[in-house]
Short mmCIF file of N, CA and C in Angstrom, two decimals:
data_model
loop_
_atom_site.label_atom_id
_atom_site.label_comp_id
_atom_site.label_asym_id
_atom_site.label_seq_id
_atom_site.Cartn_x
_atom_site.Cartn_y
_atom_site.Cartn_z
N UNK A 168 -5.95 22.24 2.16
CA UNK A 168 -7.10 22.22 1.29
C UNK A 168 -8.23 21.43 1.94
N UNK A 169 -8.11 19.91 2.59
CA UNK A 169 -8.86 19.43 3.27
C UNK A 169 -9.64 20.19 4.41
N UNK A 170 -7.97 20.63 5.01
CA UNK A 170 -8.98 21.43 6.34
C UNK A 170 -10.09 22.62 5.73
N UNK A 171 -9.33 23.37 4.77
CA UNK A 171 -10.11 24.40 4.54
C UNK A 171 -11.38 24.28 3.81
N UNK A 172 -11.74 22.48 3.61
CA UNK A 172 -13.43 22.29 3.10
C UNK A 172 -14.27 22.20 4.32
N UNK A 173 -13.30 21.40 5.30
CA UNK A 173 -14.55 21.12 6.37
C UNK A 173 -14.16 22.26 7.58
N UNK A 174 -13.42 23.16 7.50
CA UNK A 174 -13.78 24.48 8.04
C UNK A 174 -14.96 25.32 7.51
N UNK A 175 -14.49 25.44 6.37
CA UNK A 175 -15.83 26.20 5.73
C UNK A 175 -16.89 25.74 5.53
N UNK A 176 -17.11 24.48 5.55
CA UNK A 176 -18.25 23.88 5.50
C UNK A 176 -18.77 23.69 6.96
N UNK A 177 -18.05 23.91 7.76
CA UNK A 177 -18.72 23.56 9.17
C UNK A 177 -18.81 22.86 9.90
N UNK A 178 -17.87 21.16 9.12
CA UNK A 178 -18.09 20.20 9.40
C UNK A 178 -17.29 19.77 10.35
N UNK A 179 -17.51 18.41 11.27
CA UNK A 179 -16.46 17.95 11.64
C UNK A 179 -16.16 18.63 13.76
N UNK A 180 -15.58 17.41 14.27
CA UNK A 180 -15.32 18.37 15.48
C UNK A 180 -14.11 19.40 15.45
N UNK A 181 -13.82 20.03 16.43
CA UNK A 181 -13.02 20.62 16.36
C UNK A 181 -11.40 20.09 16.51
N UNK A 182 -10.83 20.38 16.27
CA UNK A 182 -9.03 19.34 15.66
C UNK A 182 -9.09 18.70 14.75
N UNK A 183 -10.13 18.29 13.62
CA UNK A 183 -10.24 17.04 13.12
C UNK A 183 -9.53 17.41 11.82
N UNK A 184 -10.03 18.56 11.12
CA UNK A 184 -9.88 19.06 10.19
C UNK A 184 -7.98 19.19 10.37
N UNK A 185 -7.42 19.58 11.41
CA UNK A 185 -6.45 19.72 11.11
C UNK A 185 -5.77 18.77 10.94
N UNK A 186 -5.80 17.65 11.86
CA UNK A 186 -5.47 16.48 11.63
C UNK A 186 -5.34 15.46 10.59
N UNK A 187 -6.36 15.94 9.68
CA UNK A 187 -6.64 15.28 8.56
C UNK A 187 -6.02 15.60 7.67
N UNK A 188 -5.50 17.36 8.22
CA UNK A 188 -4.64 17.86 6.40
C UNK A 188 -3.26 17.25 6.89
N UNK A 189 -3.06 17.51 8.14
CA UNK A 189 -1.19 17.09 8.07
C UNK A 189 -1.11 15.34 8.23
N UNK A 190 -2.17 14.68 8.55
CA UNK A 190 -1.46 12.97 8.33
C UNK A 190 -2.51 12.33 7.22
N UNK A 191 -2.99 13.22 6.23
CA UNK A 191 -3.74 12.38 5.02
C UNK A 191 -2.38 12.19 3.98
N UNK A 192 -1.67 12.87 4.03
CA UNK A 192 -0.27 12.45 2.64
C UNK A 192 0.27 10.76 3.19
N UNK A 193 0.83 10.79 4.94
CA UNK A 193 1.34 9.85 5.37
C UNK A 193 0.12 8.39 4.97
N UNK A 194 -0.92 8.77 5.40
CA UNK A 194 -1.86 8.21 5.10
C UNK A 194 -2.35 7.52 4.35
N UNK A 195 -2.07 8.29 2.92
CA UNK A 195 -2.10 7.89 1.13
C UNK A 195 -0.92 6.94 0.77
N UNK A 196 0.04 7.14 1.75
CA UNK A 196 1.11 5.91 1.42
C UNK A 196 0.82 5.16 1.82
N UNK A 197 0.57 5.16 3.10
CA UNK A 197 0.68 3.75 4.41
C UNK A 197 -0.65 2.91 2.98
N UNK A 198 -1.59 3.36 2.79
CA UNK A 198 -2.84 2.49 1.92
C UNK A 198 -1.76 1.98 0.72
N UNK A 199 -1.35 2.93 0.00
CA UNK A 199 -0.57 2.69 -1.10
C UNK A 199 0.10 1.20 -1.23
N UNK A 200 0.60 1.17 0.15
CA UNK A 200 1.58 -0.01 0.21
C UNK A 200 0.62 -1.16 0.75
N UNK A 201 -0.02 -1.02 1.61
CA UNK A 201 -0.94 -1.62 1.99
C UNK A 201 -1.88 -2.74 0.99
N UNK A 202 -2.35 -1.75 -0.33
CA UNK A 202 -3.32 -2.49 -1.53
C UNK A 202 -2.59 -2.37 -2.39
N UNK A 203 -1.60 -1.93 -2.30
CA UNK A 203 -0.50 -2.11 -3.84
C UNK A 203 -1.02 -1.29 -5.30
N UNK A 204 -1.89 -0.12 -4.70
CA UNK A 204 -2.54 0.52 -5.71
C UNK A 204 -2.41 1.95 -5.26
N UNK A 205 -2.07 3.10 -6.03
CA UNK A 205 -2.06 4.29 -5.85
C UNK A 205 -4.25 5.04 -5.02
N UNK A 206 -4.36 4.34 -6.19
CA UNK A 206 -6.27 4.96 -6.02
C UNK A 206 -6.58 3.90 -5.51
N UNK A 207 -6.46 2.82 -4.24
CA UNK A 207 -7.13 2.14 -3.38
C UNK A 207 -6.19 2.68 -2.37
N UNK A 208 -5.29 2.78 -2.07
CA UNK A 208 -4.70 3.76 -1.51
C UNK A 208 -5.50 4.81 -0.75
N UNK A 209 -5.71 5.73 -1.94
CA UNK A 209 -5.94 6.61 -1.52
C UNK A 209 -8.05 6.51 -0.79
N UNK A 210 -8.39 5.39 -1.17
CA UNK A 210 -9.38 5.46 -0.92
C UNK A 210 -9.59 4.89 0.32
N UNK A 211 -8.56 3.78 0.83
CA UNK A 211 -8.47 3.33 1.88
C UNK A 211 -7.98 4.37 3.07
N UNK A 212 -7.28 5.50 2.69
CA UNK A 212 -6.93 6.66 3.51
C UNK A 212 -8.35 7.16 3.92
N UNK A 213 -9.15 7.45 2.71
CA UNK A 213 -10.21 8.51 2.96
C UNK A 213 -11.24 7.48 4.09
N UNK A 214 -11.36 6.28 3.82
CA UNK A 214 -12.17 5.47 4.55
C UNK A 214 -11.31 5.05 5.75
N UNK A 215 -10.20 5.41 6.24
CA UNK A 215 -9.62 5.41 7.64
C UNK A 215 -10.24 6.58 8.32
N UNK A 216 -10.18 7.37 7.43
CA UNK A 216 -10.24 9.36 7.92
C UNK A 216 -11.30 9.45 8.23
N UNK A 217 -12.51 8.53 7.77
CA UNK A 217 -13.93 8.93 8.13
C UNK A 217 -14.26 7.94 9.24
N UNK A 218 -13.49 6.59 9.40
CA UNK A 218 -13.86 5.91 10.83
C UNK A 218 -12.96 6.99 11.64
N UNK A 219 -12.34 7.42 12.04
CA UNK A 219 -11.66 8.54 12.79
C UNK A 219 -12.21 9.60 13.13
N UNK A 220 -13.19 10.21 12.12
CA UNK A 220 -14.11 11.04 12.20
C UNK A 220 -15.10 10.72 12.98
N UNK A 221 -15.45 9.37 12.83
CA UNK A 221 -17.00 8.58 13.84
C UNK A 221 -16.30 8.81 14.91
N UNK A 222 -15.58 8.74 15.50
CA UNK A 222 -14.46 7.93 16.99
C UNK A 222 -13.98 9.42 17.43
N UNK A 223 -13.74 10.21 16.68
CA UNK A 223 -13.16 11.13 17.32
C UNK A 223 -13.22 11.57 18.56
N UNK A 224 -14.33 11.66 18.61
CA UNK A 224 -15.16 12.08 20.75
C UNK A 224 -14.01 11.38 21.30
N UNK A 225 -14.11 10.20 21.01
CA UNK A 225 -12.77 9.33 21.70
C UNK A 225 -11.69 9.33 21.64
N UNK A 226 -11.24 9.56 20.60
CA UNK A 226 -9.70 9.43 20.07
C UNK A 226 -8.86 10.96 20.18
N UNK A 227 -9.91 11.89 19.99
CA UNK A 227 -9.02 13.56 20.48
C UNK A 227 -7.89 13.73 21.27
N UNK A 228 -8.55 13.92 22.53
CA UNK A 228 -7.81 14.19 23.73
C UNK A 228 -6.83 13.28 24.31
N UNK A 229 -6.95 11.91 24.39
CA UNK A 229 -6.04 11.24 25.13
C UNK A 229 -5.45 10.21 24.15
N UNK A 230 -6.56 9.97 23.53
CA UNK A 230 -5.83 8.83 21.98
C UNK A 230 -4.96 9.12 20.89
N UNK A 231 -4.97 8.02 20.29
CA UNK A 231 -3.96 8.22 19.36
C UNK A 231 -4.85 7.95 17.59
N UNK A 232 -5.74 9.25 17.21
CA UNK A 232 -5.84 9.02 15.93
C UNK A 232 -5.60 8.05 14.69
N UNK A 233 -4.01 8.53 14.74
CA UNK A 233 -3.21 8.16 13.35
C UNK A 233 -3.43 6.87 13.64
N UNK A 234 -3.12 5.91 14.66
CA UNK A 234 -2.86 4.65 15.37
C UNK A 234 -4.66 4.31 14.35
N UNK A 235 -5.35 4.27 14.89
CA UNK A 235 -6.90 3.69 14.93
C UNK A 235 -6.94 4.18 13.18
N UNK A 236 -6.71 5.27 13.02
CA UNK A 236 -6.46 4.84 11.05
C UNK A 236 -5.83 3.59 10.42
N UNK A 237 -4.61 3.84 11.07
CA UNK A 237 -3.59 2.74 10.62
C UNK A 237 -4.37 1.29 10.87
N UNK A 238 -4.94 0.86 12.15
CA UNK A 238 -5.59 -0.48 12.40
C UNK A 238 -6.95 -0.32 11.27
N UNK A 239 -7.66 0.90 11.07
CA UNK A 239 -8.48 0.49 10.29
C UNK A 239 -8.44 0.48 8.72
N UNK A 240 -7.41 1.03 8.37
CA UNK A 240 -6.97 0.60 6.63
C UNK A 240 -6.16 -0.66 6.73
N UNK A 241 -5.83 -1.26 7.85
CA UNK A 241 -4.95 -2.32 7.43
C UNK A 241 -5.89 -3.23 7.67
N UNK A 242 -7.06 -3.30 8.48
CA UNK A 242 -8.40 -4.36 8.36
C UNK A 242 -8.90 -4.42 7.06
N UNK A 243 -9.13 -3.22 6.31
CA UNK A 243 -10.03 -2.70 5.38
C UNK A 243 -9.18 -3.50 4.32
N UNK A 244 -7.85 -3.28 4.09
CA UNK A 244 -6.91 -4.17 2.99
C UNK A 244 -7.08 -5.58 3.36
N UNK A 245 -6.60 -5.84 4.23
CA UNK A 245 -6.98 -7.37 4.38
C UNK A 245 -8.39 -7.70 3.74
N UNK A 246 -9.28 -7.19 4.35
CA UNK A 246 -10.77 -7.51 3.72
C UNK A 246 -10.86 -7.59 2.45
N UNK A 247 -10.35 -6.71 1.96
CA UNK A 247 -10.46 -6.21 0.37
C UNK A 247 -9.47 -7.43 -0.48
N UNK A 248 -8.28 -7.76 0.27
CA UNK A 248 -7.34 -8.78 -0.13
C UNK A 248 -8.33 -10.25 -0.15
N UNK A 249 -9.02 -10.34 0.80
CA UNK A 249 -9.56 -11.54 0.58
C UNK A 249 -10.78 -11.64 -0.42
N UNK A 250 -10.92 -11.01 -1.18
CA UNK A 250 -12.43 -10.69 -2.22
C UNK A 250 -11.42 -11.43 -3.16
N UNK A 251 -12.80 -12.19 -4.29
CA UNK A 251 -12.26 -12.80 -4.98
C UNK A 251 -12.14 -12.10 -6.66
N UNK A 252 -12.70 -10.95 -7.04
CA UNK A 252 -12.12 -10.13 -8.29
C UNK A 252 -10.99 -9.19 -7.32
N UNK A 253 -10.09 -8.83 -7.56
CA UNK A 253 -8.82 -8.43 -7.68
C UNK A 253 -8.70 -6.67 -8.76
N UNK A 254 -9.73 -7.01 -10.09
CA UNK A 254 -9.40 -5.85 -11.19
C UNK A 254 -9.15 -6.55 -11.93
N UNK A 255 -8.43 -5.70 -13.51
CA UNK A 255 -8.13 -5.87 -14.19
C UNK A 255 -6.44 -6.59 -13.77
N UNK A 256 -6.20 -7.51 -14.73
CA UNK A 256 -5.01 -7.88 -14.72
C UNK A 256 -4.41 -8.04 -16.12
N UNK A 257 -3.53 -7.21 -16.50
CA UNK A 257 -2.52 -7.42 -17.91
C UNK A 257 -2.33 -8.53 -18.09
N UNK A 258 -2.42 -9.35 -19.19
CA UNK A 258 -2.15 -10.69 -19.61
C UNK A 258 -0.97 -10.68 -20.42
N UNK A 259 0.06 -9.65 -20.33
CA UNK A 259 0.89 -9.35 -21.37
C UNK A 259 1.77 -7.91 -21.14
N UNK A 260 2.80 -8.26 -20.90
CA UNK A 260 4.13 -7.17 -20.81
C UNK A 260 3.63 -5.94 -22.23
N UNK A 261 3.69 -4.92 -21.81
CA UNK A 261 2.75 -4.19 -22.88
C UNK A 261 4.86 -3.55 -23.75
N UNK A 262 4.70 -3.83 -24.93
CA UNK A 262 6.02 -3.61 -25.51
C UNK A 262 6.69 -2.37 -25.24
N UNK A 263 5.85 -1.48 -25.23
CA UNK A 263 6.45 0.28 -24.68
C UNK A 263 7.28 0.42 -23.24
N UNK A 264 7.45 -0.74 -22.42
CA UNK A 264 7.74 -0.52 -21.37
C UNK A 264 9.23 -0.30 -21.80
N UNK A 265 9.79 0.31 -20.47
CA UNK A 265 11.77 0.23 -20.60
C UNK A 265 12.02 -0.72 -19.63
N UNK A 266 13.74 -0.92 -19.30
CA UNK A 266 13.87 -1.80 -18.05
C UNK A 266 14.38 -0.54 -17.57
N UNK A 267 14.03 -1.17 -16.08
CA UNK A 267 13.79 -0.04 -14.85
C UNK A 267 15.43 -0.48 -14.43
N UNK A 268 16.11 0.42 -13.69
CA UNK A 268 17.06 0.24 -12.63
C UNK A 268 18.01 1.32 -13.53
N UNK A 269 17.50 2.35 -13.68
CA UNK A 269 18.16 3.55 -14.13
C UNK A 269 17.96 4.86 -13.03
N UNK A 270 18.34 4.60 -11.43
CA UNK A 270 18.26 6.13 -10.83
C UNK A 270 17.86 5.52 -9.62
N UNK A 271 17.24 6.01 -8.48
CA UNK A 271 16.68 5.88 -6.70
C UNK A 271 15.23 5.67 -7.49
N UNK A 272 14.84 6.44 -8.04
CA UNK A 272 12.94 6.63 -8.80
C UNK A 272 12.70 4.67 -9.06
N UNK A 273 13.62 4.61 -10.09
CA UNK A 273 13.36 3.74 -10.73
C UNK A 273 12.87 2.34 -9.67
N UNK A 274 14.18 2.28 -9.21
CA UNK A 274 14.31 1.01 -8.15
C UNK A 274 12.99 1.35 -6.90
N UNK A 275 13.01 2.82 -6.71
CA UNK A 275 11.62 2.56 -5.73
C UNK A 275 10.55 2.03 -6.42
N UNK A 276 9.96 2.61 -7.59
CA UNK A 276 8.98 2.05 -8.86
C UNK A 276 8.56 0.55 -8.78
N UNK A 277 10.31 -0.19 -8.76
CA UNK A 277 10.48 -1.34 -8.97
C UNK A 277 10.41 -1.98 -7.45
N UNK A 278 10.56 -1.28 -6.71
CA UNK A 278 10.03 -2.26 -4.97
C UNK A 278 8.43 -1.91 -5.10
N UNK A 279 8.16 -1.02 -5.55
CA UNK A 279 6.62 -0.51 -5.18
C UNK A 279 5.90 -2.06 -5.94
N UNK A 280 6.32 -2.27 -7.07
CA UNK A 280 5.66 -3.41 -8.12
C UNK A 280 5.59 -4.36 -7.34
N UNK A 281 6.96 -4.69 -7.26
CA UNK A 281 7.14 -5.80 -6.30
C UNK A 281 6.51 -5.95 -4.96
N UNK A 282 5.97 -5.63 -4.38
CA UNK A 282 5.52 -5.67 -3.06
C UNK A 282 3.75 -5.27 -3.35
N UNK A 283 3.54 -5.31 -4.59
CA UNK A 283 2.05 -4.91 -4.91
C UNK A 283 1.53 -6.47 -5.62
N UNK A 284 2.53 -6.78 -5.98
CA UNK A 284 2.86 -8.34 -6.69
C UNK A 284 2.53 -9.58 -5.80
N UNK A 285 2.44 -9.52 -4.67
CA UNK A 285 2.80 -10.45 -3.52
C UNK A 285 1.39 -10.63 -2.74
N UNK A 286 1.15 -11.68 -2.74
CA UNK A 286 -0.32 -11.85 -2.04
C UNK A 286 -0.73 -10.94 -1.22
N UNK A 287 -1.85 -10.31 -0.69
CA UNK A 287 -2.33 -9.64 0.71
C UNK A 287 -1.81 -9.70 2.04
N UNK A 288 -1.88 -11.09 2.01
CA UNK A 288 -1.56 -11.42 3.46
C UNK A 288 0.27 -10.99 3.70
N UNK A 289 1.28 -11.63 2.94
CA UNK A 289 2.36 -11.16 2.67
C UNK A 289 2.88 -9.72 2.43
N UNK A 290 2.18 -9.11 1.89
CA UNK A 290 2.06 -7.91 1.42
C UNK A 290 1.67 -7.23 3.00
N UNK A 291 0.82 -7.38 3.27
CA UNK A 291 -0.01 -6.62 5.13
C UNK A 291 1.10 -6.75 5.57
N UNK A 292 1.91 -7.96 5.83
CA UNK A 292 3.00 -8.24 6.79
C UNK A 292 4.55 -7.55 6.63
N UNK A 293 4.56 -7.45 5.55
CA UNK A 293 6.05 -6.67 5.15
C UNK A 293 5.64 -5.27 5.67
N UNK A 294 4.44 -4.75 4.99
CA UNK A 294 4.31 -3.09 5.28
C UNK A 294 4.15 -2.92 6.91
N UNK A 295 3.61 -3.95 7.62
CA UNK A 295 3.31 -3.70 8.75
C UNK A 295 4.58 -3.78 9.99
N UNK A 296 5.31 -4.80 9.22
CA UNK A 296 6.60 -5.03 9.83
C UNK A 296 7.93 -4.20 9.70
N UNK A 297 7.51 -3.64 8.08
CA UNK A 297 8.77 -3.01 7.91
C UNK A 297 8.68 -1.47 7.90
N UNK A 298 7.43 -0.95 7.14
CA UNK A 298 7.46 0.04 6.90
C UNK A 298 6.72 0.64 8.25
N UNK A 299 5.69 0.15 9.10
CA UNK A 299 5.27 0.77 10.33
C UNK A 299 5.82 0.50 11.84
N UNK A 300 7.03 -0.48 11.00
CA UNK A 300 8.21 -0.74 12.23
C UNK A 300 7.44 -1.07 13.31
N UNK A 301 6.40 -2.41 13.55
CA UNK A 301 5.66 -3.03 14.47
C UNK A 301 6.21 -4.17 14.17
N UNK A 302 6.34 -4.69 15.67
CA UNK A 302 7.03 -5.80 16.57
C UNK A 302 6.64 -7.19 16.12
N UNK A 303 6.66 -8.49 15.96
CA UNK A 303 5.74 -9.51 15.50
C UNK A 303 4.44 -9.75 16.18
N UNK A 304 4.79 -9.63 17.50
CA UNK A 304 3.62 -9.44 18.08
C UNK A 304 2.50 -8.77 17.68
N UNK A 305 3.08 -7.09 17.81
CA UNK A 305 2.11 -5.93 17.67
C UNK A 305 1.31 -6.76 16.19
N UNK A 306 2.19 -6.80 15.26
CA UNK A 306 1.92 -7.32 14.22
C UNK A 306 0.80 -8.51 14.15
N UNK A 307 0.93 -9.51 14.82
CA UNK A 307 0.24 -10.49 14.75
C UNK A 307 -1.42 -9.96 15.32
N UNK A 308 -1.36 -8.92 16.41
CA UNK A 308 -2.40 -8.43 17.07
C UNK A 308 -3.21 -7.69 16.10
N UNK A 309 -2.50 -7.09 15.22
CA UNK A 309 -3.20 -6.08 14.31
C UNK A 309 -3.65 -6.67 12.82
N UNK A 310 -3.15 -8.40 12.89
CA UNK A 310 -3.89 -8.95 11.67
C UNK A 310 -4.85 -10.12 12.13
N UNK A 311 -4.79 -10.30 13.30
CA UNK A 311 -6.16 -10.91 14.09
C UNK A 311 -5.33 -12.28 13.71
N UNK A 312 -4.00 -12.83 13.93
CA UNK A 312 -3.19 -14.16 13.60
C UNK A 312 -1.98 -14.09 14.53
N UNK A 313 -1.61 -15.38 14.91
CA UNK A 313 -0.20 -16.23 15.46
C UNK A 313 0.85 -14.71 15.05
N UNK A 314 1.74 -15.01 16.43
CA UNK A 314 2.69 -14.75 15.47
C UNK A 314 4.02 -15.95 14.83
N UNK A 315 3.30 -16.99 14.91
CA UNK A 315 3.89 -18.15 14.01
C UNK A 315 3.56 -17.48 12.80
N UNK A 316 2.13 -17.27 12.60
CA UNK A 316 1.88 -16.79 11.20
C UNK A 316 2.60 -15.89 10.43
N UNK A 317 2.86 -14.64 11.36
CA UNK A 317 3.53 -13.57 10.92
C UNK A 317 4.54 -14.01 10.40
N UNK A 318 5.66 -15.26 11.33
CA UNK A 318 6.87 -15.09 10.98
C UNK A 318 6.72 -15.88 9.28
N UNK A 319 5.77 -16.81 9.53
CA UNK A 319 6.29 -17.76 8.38
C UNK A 319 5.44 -16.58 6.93
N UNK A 320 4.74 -15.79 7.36
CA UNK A 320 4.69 -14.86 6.26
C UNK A 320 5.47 -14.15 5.77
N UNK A 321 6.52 -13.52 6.65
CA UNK A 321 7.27 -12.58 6.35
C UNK A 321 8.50 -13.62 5.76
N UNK A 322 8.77 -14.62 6.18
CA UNK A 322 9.78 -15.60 5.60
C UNK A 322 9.31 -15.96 3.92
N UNK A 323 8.21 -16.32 3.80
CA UNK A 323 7.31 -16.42 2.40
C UNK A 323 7.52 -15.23 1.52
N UNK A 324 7.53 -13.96 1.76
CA UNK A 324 7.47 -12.89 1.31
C UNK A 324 8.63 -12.75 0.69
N UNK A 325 9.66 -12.48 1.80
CA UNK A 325 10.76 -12.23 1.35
C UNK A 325 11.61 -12.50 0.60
N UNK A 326 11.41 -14.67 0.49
CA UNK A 326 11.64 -15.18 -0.02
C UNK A 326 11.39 -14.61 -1.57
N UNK A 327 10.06 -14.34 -1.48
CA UNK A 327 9.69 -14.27 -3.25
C UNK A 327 10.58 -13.12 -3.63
N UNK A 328 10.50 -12.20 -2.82
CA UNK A 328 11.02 -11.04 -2.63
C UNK A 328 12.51 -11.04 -3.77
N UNK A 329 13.16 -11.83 -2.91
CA UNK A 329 14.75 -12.57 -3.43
C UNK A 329 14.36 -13.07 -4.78
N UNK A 330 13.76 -13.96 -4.53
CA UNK A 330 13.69 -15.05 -6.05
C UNK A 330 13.31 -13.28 -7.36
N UNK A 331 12.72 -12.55 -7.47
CA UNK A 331 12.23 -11.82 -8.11
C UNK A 331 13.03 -10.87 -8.19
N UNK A 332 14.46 -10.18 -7.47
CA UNK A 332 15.40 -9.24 -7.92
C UNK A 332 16.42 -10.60 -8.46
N UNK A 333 16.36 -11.61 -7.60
CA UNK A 333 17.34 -12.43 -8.52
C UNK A 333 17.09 -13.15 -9.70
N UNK A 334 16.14 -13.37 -10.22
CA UNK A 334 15.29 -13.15 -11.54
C UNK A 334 15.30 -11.93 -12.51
N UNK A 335 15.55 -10.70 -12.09
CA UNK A 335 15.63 -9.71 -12.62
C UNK A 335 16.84 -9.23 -13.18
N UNK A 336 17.78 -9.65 -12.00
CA UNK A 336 19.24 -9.52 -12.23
C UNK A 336 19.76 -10.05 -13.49
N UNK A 337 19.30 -11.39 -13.68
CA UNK A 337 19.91 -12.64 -14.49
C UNK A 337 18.84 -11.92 -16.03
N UNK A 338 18.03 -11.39 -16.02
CA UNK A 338 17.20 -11.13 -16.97
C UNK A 338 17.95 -10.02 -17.75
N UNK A 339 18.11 -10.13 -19.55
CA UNK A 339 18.70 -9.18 -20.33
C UNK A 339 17.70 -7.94 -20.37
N UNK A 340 18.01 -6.61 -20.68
CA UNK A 340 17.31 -5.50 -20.60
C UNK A 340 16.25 -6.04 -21.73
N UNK A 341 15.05 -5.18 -21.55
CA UNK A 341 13.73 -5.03 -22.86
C UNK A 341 14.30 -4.43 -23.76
N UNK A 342 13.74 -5.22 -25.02
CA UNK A 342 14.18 -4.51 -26.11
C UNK A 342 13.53 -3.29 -26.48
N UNK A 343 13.84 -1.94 -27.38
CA UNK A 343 13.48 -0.80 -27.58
C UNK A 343 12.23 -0.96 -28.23
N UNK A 344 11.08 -0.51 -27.65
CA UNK A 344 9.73 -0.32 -28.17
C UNK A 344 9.31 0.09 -29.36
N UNK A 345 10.66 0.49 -30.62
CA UNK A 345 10.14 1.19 -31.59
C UNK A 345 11.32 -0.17 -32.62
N UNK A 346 11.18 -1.42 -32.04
CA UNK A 346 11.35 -2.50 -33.32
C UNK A 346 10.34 -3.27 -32.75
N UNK A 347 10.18 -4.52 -34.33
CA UNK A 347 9.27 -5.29 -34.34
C UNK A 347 10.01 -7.02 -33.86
N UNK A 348 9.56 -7.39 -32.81
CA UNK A 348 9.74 -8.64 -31.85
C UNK A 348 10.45 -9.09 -33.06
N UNK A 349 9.60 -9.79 -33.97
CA UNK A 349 10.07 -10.87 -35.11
C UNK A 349 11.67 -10.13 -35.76
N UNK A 350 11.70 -9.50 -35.87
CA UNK A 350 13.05 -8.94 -36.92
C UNK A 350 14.24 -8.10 -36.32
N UNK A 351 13.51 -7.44 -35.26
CA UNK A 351 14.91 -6.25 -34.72
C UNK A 351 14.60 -5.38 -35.82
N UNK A 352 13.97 -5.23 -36.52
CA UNK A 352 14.23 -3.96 -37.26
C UNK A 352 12.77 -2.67 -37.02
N UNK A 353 13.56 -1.61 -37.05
CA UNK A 353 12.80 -0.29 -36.71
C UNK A 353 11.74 -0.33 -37.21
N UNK A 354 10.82 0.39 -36.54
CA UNK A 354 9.13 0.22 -37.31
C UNK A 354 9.17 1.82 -38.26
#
């Protein structure tokens, strides 16, 4: 669908378009995990796709695209991680929820939270370490820091990481959304 706007529209050099339809899905995740948000995500994809688009002359033939996306949504999150509004934030477990750990869905749901939960900097470092399987080094190179830093981030992380399924564990299921807190009895 992508390719077939900026084909028909005219736009774009030539490969770009294709490129863009087969690694924009991979793309929408790598952000996903990155800002801990589905729609910054995805917006941080589209704003990789268009520095890629500037660079392309360069990056076509002998480079590596996906690579120079990946360094530039994971700058772009960091940046965005360090701003001081964040969004909206729930002040309050909304009662309709269920407890999660019913299926593979669920528990991914429940890592996705969790790892959206976790500062920026912590957060950059797990996805960068774990999910784009880069080295501490590579790692440290691609967040402009030590890799002292890295390690003691990813040690920080994980940590919470633990404390928060083992918090969860010890925690009794939510009660059913259709009684009232005060009584247990059905609404």
């Amino acid at each position: 669908m992508l390719r077939n706007r900026l084909h028909d529209a005219g736009q774009g050099p030539p490969g770009f378009a294709d490129f863009a339809a087969a690694r924009y899905p991979s793309l929408v995740r790598l952000g996903t995990l990155l800002s801990g948000d589905a729609h910054h995500g995805e917006d941080l994809a589209q704003m990789g796709l268009l520095e890629v688009l500037k660079a392309w002359r360069r990056l076509h033939p002998g480079g590596d695209p996906e690579a120079y996306a990946r360094v530039v949504m994971t700058r772009l999150a960091a940046k965005a991680g360090r701003r001081r509004w964040r969004g909206e934030t729930p002040t309050a477990v909304l009662p309709d929820t269920t407890y999660a750990g019913h299926g593979d869905l669920d528990a991914d749901l429940d890592a996705q939270r969790m790892l959206a939960e976790l500062p920026t900097p912590q957060r950059l470092v797990l996805v960068l370490r774990f999910w784009l399987d880069l080295s501490e080094q590579d790692t440290a190179e691609a967040l402009s820091c030590s890799v002292g830093t890295v390690k003691s981030r990813t040690s920080r992380a994980l940590a919470t990481l633990r404390a928060t399924t083992a918090q969860q564990a010890e925690a009794p299921p939510r009660r059913d959304a259709g009684t009232r807190p005060e009584s247990g009895v059905a609404r």
